[in-house]
Tab-separated table of C-alpha atoms in Angstrom:
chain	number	residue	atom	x	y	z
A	11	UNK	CA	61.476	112.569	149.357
A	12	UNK	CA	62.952	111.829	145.820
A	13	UNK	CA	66.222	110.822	147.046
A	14	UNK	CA	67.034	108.277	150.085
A	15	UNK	CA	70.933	109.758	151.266
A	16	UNK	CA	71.995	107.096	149.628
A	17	UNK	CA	71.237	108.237	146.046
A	18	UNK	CA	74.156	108.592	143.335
A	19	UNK	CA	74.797	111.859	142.913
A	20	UNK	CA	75.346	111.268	139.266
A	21	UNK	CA	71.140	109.847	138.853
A	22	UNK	CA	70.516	112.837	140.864
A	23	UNK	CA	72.080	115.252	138.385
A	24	UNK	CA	70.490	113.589	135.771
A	25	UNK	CA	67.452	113.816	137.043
A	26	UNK	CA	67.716	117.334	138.058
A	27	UNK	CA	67.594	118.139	134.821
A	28	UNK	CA	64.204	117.137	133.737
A	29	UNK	CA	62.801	117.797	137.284
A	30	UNK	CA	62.083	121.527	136.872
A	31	UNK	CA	58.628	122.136	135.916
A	32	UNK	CA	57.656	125.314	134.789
A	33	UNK	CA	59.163	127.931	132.325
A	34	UNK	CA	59.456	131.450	133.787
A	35	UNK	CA	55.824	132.991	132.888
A	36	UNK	CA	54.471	129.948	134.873
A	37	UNK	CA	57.006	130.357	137.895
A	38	UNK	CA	56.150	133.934	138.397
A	39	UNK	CA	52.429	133.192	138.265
A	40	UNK	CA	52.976	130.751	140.543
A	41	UNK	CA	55.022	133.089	143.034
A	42	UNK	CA	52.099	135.543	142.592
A	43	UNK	CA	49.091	133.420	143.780
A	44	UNK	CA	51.020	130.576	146.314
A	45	UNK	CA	51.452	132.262	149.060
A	46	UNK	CA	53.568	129.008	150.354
A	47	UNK	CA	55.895	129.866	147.599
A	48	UNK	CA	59.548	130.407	148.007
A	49	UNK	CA	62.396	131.876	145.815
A	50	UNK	CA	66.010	131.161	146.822
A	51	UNK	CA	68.976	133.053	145.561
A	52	UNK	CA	72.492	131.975	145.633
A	53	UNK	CA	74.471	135.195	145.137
A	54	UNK	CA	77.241	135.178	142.146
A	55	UNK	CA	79.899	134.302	144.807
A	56	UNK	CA	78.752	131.457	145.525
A	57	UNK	CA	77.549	130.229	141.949
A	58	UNK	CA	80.111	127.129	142.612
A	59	UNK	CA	77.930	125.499	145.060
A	60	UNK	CA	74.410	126.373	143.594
A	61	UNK	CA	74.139	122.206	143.238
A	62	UNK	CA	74.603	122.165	146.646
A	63	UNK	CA	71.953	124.714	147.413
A	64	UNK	CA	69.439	123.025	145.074
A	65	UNK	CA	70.459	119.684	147.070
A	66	UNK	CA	69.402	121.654	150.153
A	67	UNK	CA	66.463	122.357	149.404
A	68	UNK	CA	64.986	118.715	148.153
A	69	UNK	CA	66.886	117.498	151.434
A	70	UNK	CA	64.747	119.969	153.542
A	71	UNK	CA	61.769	118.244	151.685
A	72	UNK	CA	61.345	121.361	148.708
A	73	UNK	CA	60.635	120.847	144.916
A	74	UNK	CA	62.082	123.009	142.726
A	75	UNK	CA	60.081	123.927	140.134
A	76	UNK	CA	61.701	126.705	138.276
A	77	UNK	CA	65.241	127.263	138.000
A	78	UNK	CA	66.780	130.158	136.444
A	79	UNK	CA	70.370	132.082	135.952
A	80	UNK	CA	70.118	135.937	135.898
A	81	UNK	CA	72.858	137.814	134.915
A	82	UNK	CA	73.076	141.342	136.943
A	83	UNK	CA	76.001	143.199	136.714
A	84	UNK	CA	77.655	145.137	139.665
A	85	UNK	CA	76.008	148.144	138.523
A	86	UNK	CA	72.627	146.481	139.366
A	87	UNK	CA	74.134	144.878	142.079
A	88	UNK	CA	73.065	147.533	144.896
A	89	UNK	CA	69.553	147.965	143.203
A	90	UNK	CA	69.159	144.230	143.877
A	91	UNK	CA	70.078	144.006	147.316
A	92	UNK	CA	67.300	146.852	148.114
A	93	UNK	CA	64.715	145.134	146.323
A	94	UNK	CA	65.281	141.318	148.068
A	95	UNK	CA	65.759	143.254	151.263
A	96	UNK	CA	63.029	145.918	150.587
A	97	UNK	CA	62.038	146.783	154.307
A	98	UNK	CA	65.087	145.474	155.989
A	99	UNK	CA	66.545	148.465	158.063
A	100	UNK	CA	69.963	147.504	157.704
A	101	UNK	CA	69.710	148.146	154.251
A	102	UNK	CA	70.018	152.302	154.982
A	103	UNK	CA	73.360	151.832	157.455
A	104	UNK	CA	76.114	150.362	158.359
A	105	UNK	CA	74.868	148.416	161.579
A	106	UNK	CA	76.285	145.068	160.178
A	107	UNK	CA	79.582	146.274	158.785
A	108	UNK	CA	81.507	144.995	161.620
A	109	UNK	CA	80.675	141.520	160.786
A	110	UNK	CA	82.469	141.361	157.726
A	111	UNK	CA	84.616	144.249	157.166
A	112	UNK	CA	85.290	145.310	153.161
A	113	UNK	CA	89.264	145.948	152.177
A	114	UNK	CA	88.369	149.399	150.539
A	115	UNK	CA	86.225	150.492	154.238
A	116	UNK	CA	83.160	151.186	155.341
A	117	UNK	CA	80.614	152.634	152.217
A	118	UNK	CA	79.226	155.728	152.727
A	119	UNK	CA	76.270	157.685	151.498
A	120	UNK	CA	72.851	156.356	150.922
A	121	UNK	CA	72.087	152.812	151.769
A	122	UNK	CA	75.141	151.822	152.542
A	123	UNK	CA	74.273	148.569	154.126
A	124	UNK	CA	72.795	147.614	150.660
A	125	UNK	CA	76.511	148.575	149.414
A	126	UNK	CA	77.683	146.470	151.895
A	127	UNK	CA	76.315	143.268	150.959
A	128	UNK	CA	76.438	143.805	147.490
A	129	UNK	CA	80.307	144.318	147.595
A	130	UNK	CA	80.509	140.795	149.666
A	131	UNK	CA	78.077	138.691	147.226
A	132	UNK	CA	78.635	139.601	143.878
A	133	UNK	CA	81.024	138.509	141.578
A	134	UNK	CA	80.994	138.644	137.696
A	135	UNK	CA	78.737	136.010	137.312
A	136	UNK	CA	75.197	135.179	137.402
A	137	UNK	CA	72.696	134.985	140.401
A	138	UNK	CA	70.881	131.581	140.212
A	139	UNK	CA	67.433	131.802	141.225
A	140	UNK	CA	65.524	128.371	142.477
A	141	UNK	CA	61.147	128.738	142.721
C-alpha cells in the first residue's frame, strides 16, 4: 500500500496528482494486452465523489495508472450504457426497472433497460474513467 489509514488526505491529494502514469495512447495499450487490467467508471452523477472512488481503489490495493474525464452527452448516454454492458441481457428490457423506478415511467422501445440506467446515471457532466 501507498497509504497507511492514517495518511493526510491533503499528501494524498497531492500525491494523486503526479501518481498517474501513463497518457491515454499508453493506457489503452495497456488495457489491450493486460488481461489483469481494469477500467472503472464513475457515472456523471456521481462525479462528486470520484476522489472517493479513486481512494477505493488504492484501499482495495489498485494503482491507478491512467485517469481521464470524458465528456458524453445524454444523447450518447444510451449508446454508452450498451457498449459497458455489451452482453448484459438486461440491457434489451425492463427486468430491473422495479428497483429504481424513473418519475417520467417505465422506457419503452428498444433497449430499454439501457434507457433505464442511462436516465439514473447521467447528469450534465463528465464520466471519469480510472485504468
Amino acid at each position: 500500500r501507498l497509504f497507511g489509514p492514517r495518511a493526510e488526505v491533503a499528501t494524498r491529494r497531492a500525491l494523486r496528482a503526479t501518481m498517474d502514469t501513463m497518457d491515454a495512447p499508453e493506457a489503452l495499450a495497456f488495457c489491450r494486452s493486460s488481461p489483469g487490467a481494469v477500467v472503472v467508471t464513475v457515472w456523471p452523477t456521481a462525479r462528486a465523489v470520484a476522489d472517493k472512488a479513486r481512494s477505493w481503489i488504492e484501499d482495495c490495493g489498485g494503482r491507478v495508472l491512467h485517469s481521464q474525464e470524458v465528456t458524453i452527452r445524454r444523447r450518447g448516454a444510451v449508446a454508452t450504457m450498451m457498449a459497458l454492458y455489451h452482453g448484459e441481457d438486461w440491457i434489451h428490457s425492463n427486468f430491473w426497472y422495479g428497483e429504481s423506478p424513473l418519475p417520467e415511467g417505465r422506457p419503452d422501445g428498444p433497449y430499454a433497460g439501457a434507457k433505464w440506467k442511462s436516465a439514473l446515471t447521467w447528469a450534465d457532466a463528465p464520466m471519469t474513467c480510472y485504468v
